[in-house]
Amino acid sequence: MLSVQLEIRSCPVCLSTDREEFYSDPEYKFYVNNETFNVPLYYNHCTNCSHVYLNPVPKQSDFDEIYKKAMIGPPLKPNEKSTRGELHFSFFNELLS
């Protein structure tokens, strides 16, 4: 299993560092082409603007490596629709219900 390095960030909307834990799964595993990445999930709620965001996040170099291994087929074309946003929406809907 491969671990990623994480880095702390401020709220991406208002840049505040005031936050509360919203949801966490420190044992979360991400599977890509027969490789397992340990990518702990920590969602924070910004107490300044109420945005919910992932924090800490994988370092950019680790993030790039995961997605490079995960890419199957050609990248999206300029106006091609991705379903990634719909997947995140359904994840949070289940989390909040």
mmCIF file of N, CA and C in Angstrom:
data_model
loop_
_atom_site.group_PDB
_atom_site.id
_atom_site.type_symbol
_atom_site.label_atom_id
_atom_site.label_comp_id
_atom_site.label_asym_id
_atom_site.label_seq_id
_atom_site.Cartn_x
_atom_site.Cartn_y
_atom_site.Cartn_z
ATOM 1 N N MET A 1 0.842 -1.175 0.000
ATOM 2 C CA MET A 1 0.000 0.000 0.000
ATOM 3 C C MET A 1 0.890 1.243 0.000
ATOM 4 N N LEU A 2 0.513 2.207 -0.815
ATOM 5 C CA LEU A 2 1.266 3.448 -0.927
ATOM 6 C C LEU A 2 0.578 4.541 -0.119
ATOM 7 N N SER A 3 1.353 5.304 0.614
ATOM 8 C CA SER A 3 0.807 6.425 1.374
ATOM 9 C C SER A 3 1.152 7.726 0.669
ATOM 10 N N VAL A 4 0.277 8.680 0.814
ATOM 11 C CA VAL A 4 0.533 9.997 0.230
ATOM 12 C C VAL A 4 0.895 10.972 1.336
ATOM 13 N N GLN A 5 1.651 11.980 0.981
ATOM 14 C CA GLN A 5 1.967 13.042 1.929
ATOM 15 C C GLN A 5 0.873 14.089 1.855
ATOM 16 N N LEU A 6 0.471 14.590 3.022
ATOM 17 C CA LEU A 6 -0.613 15.557 3.089
ATOM 18 C C LEU A 6 -0.093 16.924 3.495
ATOM 19 N N GLU A 7 -0.796 17.968 3.054
ATOM 20 C CA GLU A 7 -0.448 19.316 3.463
ATOM 21 C C GLU A 7 -1.711 20.064 3.886
ATOM 22 N N ILE A 8 -1.559 20.868 4.930
ATOM 23 C CA ILE A 8 -2.661 21.652 5.486
ATOM 24 C C ILE A 8 -2.939 22.848 4.581
ATOM 25 N N ARG A 9 -4.207 23.192 4.449
ATOM 26 C CA ARG A 9 -4.549 24.387 3.668
ATOM 27 C C ARG A 9 -5.647 25.168 4.373
ATOM 28 N N SER A 10 -5.790 26.399 3.979
ATOM 29 C CA SER A 10 -6.865 27.239 4.502
ATOM 30 C C SER A 10 -8.111 27.027 3.644
ATOM 31 N N CYS A 11 -9.200 27.621 4.035
ATOM 32 C CA CYS A 11 -10.445 27.513 3.278
ATOM 33 C C CYS A 11 -10.213 28.048 1.863
ATOM 34 N N PRO A 12 -10.555 27.280 0.828
ATOM 35 C CA PRO A 12 -10.331 27.745 -0.536
ATOM 36 C C PRO A 12 -11.286 28.862 -0.971
ATOM 37 N N VAL A 13 -12.335 29.122 -0.188
ATOM 38 C CA VAL A 13 -13.281 30.178 -0.547
ATOM 39 C C VAL A 13 -12.887 31.510 0.081
ATOM 40 N N CYS A 14 -12.695 31.516 1.418
ATOM 41 C CA CYS A 14 -12.436 32.798 2.107
ATOM 42 C C CYS A 14 -11.023 32.902 2.684
ATOM 43 N N LEU A 15 -10.229 31.831 2.574
ATOM 44 C CA LEU A 15 -8.840 31.759 3.046
ATOM 45 C C LEU A 15 -8.695 31.761 4.572
ATOM 46 N N SER A 16 -9.791 31.587 5.287
ATOM 47 C CA SER A 16 -9.736 31.526 6.744
ATOM 48 C C SER A 16 -9.086 30.217 7.189
ATOM 49 N N THR A 17 -8.442 30.255 8.329
ATOM 50 C CA THR A 17 -7.898 29.030 8.919
ATOM 51 C C THR A 17 -8.767 28.546 10.082
ATOM 52 N N ASP A 18 -9.886 29.214 10.321
ATOM 53 C CA ASP A 18 -10.815 28.811 11.382
ATOM 54 C C ASP A 18 -11.724 27.721 10.847
ATOM 55 N N ARG A 19 -11.643 26.535 11.452
ATOM 56 C CA ARG A 19 -12.387 25.402 10.938
ATOM 57 C C ARG A 19 -12.742 24.422 12.046
ATOM 58 N N GLU A 20 -13.739 23.591 11.756
ATOM 59 C CA GLU A 20 -14.135 22.496 12.630
ATOM 60 C C GLU A 20 -14.162 21.229 11.787
ATOM 61 N N GLU A 21 -13.901 20.101 12.435
ATOM 62 C CA GLU A 21 -13.983 18.844 11.704
ATOM 63 C C GLU A 21 -15.434 18.559 11.343
ATOM 64 N N PHE A 22 -15.657 18.167 10.097
ATOM 65 C CA PHE A 22 -16.992 17.862 9.598
ATOM 66 C C PHE A 22 -17.168 16.359 9.442
ATOM 67 N N TYR A 23 -16.167 15.692 8.863
ATOM 68 C CA TYR A 23 -16.211 14.253 8.627
ATOM 69 C C TYR A 23 -14.779 13.772 8.464
ATOM 70 N N SER A 24 -14.501 12.564 8.974
ATOM 71 C CA SER A 24 -13.158 12.017 8.765
ATOM 72 C C SER A 24 -13.207 10.512 8.580
ATOM 73 N N ASP A 25 -12.286 10.032 7.785
ATOM 74 C CA ASP A 25 -12.073 8.604 7.573
ATOM 75 C C ASP A 25 -10.578 8.404 7.375
ATOM 76 N N PRO A 26 -9.831 8.274 8.499
ATOM 77 C CA PRO A 26 -8.367 8.179 8.387
ATOM 78 C C PRO A 26 -7.869 6.894 7.722
ATOM 79 N N GLU A 27 -8.750 5.908 7.573
ATOM 80 C CA GLU A 27 -8.348 4.632 6.964
ATOM 81 C C GLU A 27 -8.802 4.503 5.510
ATOM 82 N N TYR A 28 -9.232 5.593 4.895
ATOM 83 C CA TYR A 28 -9.760 5.553 3.536
ATOM 84 C C TYR A 28 -8.700 5.048 2.570
ATOM 85 N N LYS A 29 -9.116 4.151 1.686
ATOM 86 C CA LYS A 29 -8.215 3.584 0.678
ATOM 87 C C LYS A 29 -8.721 3.965 -0.706
ATOM 88 N N PHE A 30 -7.802 4.248 -1.581
ATOM 89 C CA PHE A 30 -8.096 4.618 -2.955
ATOM 90 C C PHE A 30 -7.422 3.570 -3.833
ATOM 91 N N TYR A 31 -8.196 2.896 -4.663
ATOM 92 C CA TYR A 31 -7.663 1.814 -5.484
ATOM 93 C C TYR A 31 -7.538 2.266 -6.933
ATOM 94 N N VAL A 32 -6.333 2.085 -7.491
ATOM 95 C CA VAL A 32 -6.077 2.487 -8.872
ATOM 96 C C VAL A 32 -5.255 1.400 -9.547
ATOM 97 N N ASN A 33 -5.854 0.779 -10.548
ATOM 98 C CA ASN A 33 -5.125 -0.219 -11.355
ATOM 99 C C ASN A 33 -4.296 -1.184 -10.511
ATOM 100 N N ASN A 34 -4.931 -1.863 -9.581
ATOM 101 C CA ASN A 34 -4.311 -2.870 -8.709
ATOM 102 C C ASN A 34 -3.311 -2.305 -7.708
ATOM 103 N N GLU A 35 -3.300 -1.007 -7.514
ATOM 104 C CA GLU A 35 -2.477 -0.394 -6.475
ATOM 105 C C GLU A 35 -3.407 0.225 -5.448
ATOM 106 N N THR A 36 -2.988 0.174 -4.194
ATOM 107 C CA THR A 36 -3.782 0.749 -3.113
ATOM 108 C C THR A 36 -3.052 1.958 -2.548
ATOM 109 N N PHE A 37 -3.753 3.074 -2.467
ATOM 110 C CA PHE A 37 -3.215 4.298 -1.884
ATOM 111 C C PHE A 37 -3.970 4.573 -0.592
ATOM 112 N N ASN A 38 -3.251 4.811 0.483
ATOM 113 C CA ASN A 38 -3.880 5.233 1.731
ATOM 114 C C ASN A 38 -3.990 6.753 1.671
ATOM 115 N N VAL A 39 -5.230 7.237 1.495
ATOM 116 C CA VAL A 39 -5.480 8.671 1.377
ATOM 117 C C VAL A 39 -6.509 9.057 2.435
ATOM 118 N N PRO A 40 -6.068 9.375 3.662
ATOM 119 C CA PRO A 40 -7.023 9.722 4.706
ATOM 120 C C PRO A 40 -7.899 10.906 4.294
ATOM 121 N N LEU A 41 -9.188 10.791 4.587
ATOM 122 C CA LEU A 41 -10.123 11.870 4.263
ATOM 123 C C LEU A 41 -10.473 12.643 5.524
ATOM 124 N N TYR A 42 -10.266 13.941 5.475
ATOM 125 C CA TYR A 42 -10.652 14.832 6.569
ATOM 126 C C TYR A 42 -11.366 16.030 5.944
ATOM 127 N N TYR A 43 -12.676 16.094 6.139
ATOM 128 C CA TYR A 43 -13.440 17.237 5.647
ATOM 129 C C TYR A 43 -13.612 18.230 6.786
ATOM 130 N N ASN A 44 -13.352 19.488 6.497
ATOM 131 C CA ASN A 44 -13.491 20.561 7.476
ATOM 132 C C ASN A 44 -14.649 21.468 7.088
ATOM 133 N N HIS A 45 -15.239 22.080 8.103
ATOM 134 C CA HIS A 45 -16.285 23.088 7.923
ATOM 135 C C HIS A 45 -15.667 24.413 8.322
ATOM 136 N N CYS A 46 -15.623 25.362 7.393
ATOM 137 C CA CYS A 46 -15.071 26.678 7.682
ATOM 138 C C CYS A 46 -16.052 27.429 8.581
ATOM 139 N N THR A 47 -15.585 27.876 9.728
ATOM 140 C CA THR A 47 -16.465 28.592 10.655
ATOM 141 C C THR A 47 -16.671 30.047 10.243
ATOM 142 N N ASN A 48 -15.941 30.490 9.243
ATOM 143 C CA ASN A 48 -16.097 31.854 8.744
ATOM 144 C C ASN A 48 -17.161 31.946 7.642
ATOM 145 N N CYS A 49 -17.106 31.046 6.655
ATOM 146 C CA CYS A 49 -18.025 31.144 5.507
ATOM 147 C C CYS A 49 -18.909 29.911 5.311
ATOM 148 N N SER A 50 -18.723 28.878 6.137
ATOM 149 C CA SER A 50 -19.525 27.641 6.116
ATOM 150 C C SER A 50 -19.193 26.678 4.981
ATOM 151 N N HIS A 51 -18.172 26.944 4.215
ATOM 152 C CA HIS A 51 -17.776 26.029 3.143
ATOM 153 C C HIS A 51 -17.231 24.735 3.760
ATOM 154 N N VAL A 52 -17.526 23.596 3.133
ATOM 155 C CA VAL A 52 -16.974 22.306 3.556
ATOM 156 C C VAL A 52 -15.929 21.903 2.525
ATOM 157 N N TYR A 53 -14.732 21.572 3.002
ATOM 158 C CA TYR A 53 -13.638 21.283 2.083
ATOM 159 C C TYR A 53 -12.713 20.226 2.652
ATOM 160 N N LEU A 54 -11.971 19.570 1.778
ATOM 161 C CA LEU A 54 -11.006 18.553 2.150
ATOM 162 C C LEU A 54 -9.759 19.226 2.708
ATOM 163 N N ASN A 55 -9.339 18.796 3.891
ATOM 164 C CA ASN A 55 -8.152 19.373 4.522
ATOM 165 C C ASN A 55 -7.661 18.436 5.619
ATOM 166 N N PRO A 56 -6.421 17.990 5.563
ATOM 167 C CA PRO A 56 -5.381 18.312 4.591
ATOM 168 C C PRO A 56 -5.631 17.597 3.260
ATOM 169 N N VAL A 57 -4.887 18.008 2.282
ATOM 170 C CA VAL A 57 -4.995 17.445 0.937
ATOM 171 C C VAL A 57 -3.665 16.794 0.553
ATOM 172 N N PRO A 58 -3.711 15.841 -0.394
ATOM 173 C CA PRO A 58 -2.447 15.261 -0.864
ATOM 174 C C PRO A 58 -1.565 16.336 -1.487
ATOM 175 N N LYS A 59 -0.260 16.193 -1.293
ATOM 176 C CA LYS A 59 0.673 17.101 -1.965
ATOM 177 C C LYS A 59 0.461 16.977 -3.464
ATOM 178 N N GLN A 60 0.655 18.058 -4.177
ATOM 179 C CA GLN A 60 0.370 18.083 -5.612
ATOM 180 C C GLN A 60 1.097 16.970 -6.359
ATOM 181 N N SER A 61 2.349 16.692 -6.008
ATOM 182 C CA SER A 61 3.105 15.651 -6.717
ATOM 183 C C SER A 61 2.476 14.273 -6.510
ATOM 184 N N ASP A 62 1.980 13.980 -5.295
ATOM 185 C CA ASP A 62 1.309 12.706 -5.040
ATOM 186 C C ASP A 62 -0.036 12.643 -5.756
ATOM 187 N N PHE A 63 -0.758 13.759 -5.734
ATOM 188 C CA PHE A 63 -2.044 13.851 -6.420
ATOM 189 C C PHE A 63 -1.859 13.583 -7.919
ATOM 190 N N ASP A 64 -0.842 14.201 -8.515
ATOM 191 C CA ASP A 64 -0.557 14.001 -9.938
ATOM 192 C C ASP A 64 -0.251 12.537 -10.232
ATOM 193 N N GLU A 65 0.504 11.901 -9.347
ATOM 194 C CA GLU A 65 0.883 10.492 -9.541
ATOM 195 C C GLU A 65 -0.342 9.576 -9.490
ATOM 196 N N ILE A 66 -1.243 9.827 -8.541
ATOM 197 C CA ILE A 66 -2.461 9.021 -8.428
ATOM 198 C C ILE A 66 -3.294 9.160 -9.703
ATOM 199 N N TYR A 67 -3.507 10.384 -10.156
ATOM 200 C CA TYR A 67 -4.344 10.588 -11.332
ATOM 201 C C TYR A 67 -3.677 10.112 -12.611
ATOM 202 N N LYS A 68 -2.359 10.175 -12.670
ATOM 203 C CA LYS A 68 -1.658 9.659 -13.849
ATOM 204 C C LYS A 68 -1.898 8.155 -13.963
ATOM 205 N N LYS A 69 -1.865 7.456 -12.833
ATOM 206 C CA LYS A 69 -2.100 6.013 -12.833
ATOM 207 C C LYS A 69 -3.569 5.683 -13.073
ATOM 208 N N ALA A 70 -4.462 6.591 -12.682
ATOM 209 C CA ALA A 70 -5.898 6.334 -12.794
ATOM 210 C C ALA A 70 -6.449 6.649 -14.184
ATOM 211 N N MET A 71 -5.731 7.426 -14.968
ATOM 212 C CA MET A 71 -6.268 7.847 -16.253
ATOM 213 C C MET A 71 -6.393 6.653 -17.192
ATOM 214 N N ILE A 72 -7.591 6.440 -17.682
ATOM 215 C CA ILE A 72 -7.855 5.382 -18.644
ATOM 216 C C ILE A 72 -8.435 6.058 -19.876
ATOM 217 N N GLY A 73 -7.799 5.875 -20.994
ATOM 218 C CA GLY A 73 -8.278 6.521 -22.205
ATOM 219 C C GLY A 73 -7.796 7.954 -22.287
ATOM 220 N N PRO A 74 -8.238 8.666 -23.310
ATOM 221 C CA PRO A 74 -7.780 10.037 -23.511
ATOM 222 C C PRO A 74 -8.402 10.999 -22.512
ATOM 223 N N PRO A 75 -7.767 12.138 -22.245
ATOM 224 C CA PRO A 75 -8.354 13.145 -21.368
ATOM 225 C C PRO A 75 -9.659 13.673 -21.966
ATOM 226 N N LEU A 76 -10.468 14.331 -21.135
ATOM 227 C CA LEU A 76 -11.722 14.909 -21.613
ATOM 228 C C LEU A 76 -11.453 15.965 -22.681
ATOM 229 N N LYS A 77 -12.335 16.034 -23.660
ATOM 230 C CA LYS A 77 -12.250 17.075 -24.682
ATOM 231 C C LYS A 77 -12.796 18.369 -24.099
ATOM 232 N N PRO A 78 -12.491 19.536 -24.692
ATOM 233 C CA PRO A 78 -12.876 20.822 -24.106
ATOM 234 C C PRO A 78 -14.321 20.941 -23.628
ATOM 235 N N ASN A 79 -15.320 20.484 -24.347
ATOM 236 C CA ASN A 79 -16.707 20.645 -23.921
ATOM 237 C C ASN A 79 -17.348 19.334 -23.467
ATOM 238 N N GLU A 80 -16.534 18.325 -23.205
ATOM 239 C CA GLU A 80 -17.048 17.031 -22.785
ATOM 240 C C GLU A 80 -17.415 17.070 -21.300
ATOM 241 N N LYS A 81 -18.550 16.459 -20.948
ATOM 242 C CA LYS A 81 -19.046 16.490 -19.575
ATOM 243 C C LYS A 81 -18.385 15.389 -18.734
ATOM 244 N N SER A 82 -18.009 15.735 -17.517
ATOM 245 C CA SER A 82 -17.491 14.787 -16.537
ATOM 246 C C SER A 82 -18.572 14.520 -15.502
ATOM 247 N N THR A 83 -18.605 13.310 -14.973
ATOM 248 C CA THR A 83 -19.596 12.974 -13.936
ATOM 249 C C THR A 83 -19.005 13.101 -12.539
ATOM 250 N N ARG A 84 -17.791 13.574 -12.410
ATOM 251 C CA ARG A 84 -17.141 13.668 -11.103
ATOM 252 C C ARG A 84 -17.957 14.519 -10.122
ATOM 253 N N GLY A 85 -18.487 15.659 -10.567
ATOM 254 C CA GLY A 85 -19.287 16.515 -9.695
ATOM 255 C C GLY A 85 -20.538 15.814 -9.199
ATOM 256 N N GLU A 86 -21.176 15.034 -10.071
ATOM 257 C CA GLU A 86 -22.376 14.288 -9.673
ATOM 258 C C GLU A 86 -22.024 13.254 -8.616
ATOM 259 N N LEU A 87 -20.873 12.626 -8.731
ATOM 260 C CA LEU A 87 -20.452 11.643 -7.733
ATOM 261 C C LEU A 87 -20.224 12.303 -6.378
ATOM 262 N N HIS A 88 -19.573 13.475 -6.355
ATOM 263 C CA HIS A 88 -19.359 14.188 -5.101
ATOM 264 C C HIS A 88 -20.688 14.605 -4.480
ATOM 265 N N PHE A 89 -21.635 15.069 -5.316
ATOM 266 C CA PHE A 89 -22.935 15.488 -4.822
ATOM 267 C C PHE A 89 -23.656 14.318 -4.154
ATOM 268 N N SER A 90 -23.642 13.144 -4.785
ATOM 269 C CA SER A 90 -24.328 11.988 -4.197
ATOM 270 C C SER A 90 -23.624 11.545 -2.912
ATOM 271 N N PHE A 91 -22.295 11.645 -2.852
ATOM 272 C CA PHE A 91 -21.554 11.298 -1.638
ATOM 273 C C PHE A 91 -22.005 12.174 -0.464
ATOM 274 N N PHE A 92 -22.074 13.503 -0.687
ATOM 275 C CA PHE A 92 -22.463 14.403 0.392
ATOM 276 C C PHE A 92 -23.941 14.274 0.736
ATOM 277 N N ASN A 93 -24.778 13.973 -0.246
ATOM 278 C CA ASN A 93 -26.187 13.745 0.048
ATOM 279 C C ASN A 93 -26.364 12.585 1.008
ATOM 280 N N GLU A 94 -25.644 11.486 0.743
ATOM 281 C CA GLU A 94 -25.711 10.318 1.623
ATOM 282 C C GLU A 94 -25.142 10.642 3.000
ATOM 283 N N LEU A 95 -24.080 11.407 3.032
ATOM 284 C CA LEU A 95 -23.437 11.769 4.286
ATOM 285 C C LEU A 95 -24.360 12.602 5.177
ATOM 286 N N LEU A 96 -25.117 13.491 4.562
ATOM 287 C CA LEU A 96 -25.965 14.405 5.320
ATOM 288 C C LEU A 96 -27.343 13.845 5.633
ATOM 289 N N SER A 97 -27.722 12.727 5.012
ATOM 290 C CA SER A 97 -29.068 12.193 5.289
ATOM 291 C C SER A 97 -29.080 11.201 6.422
#
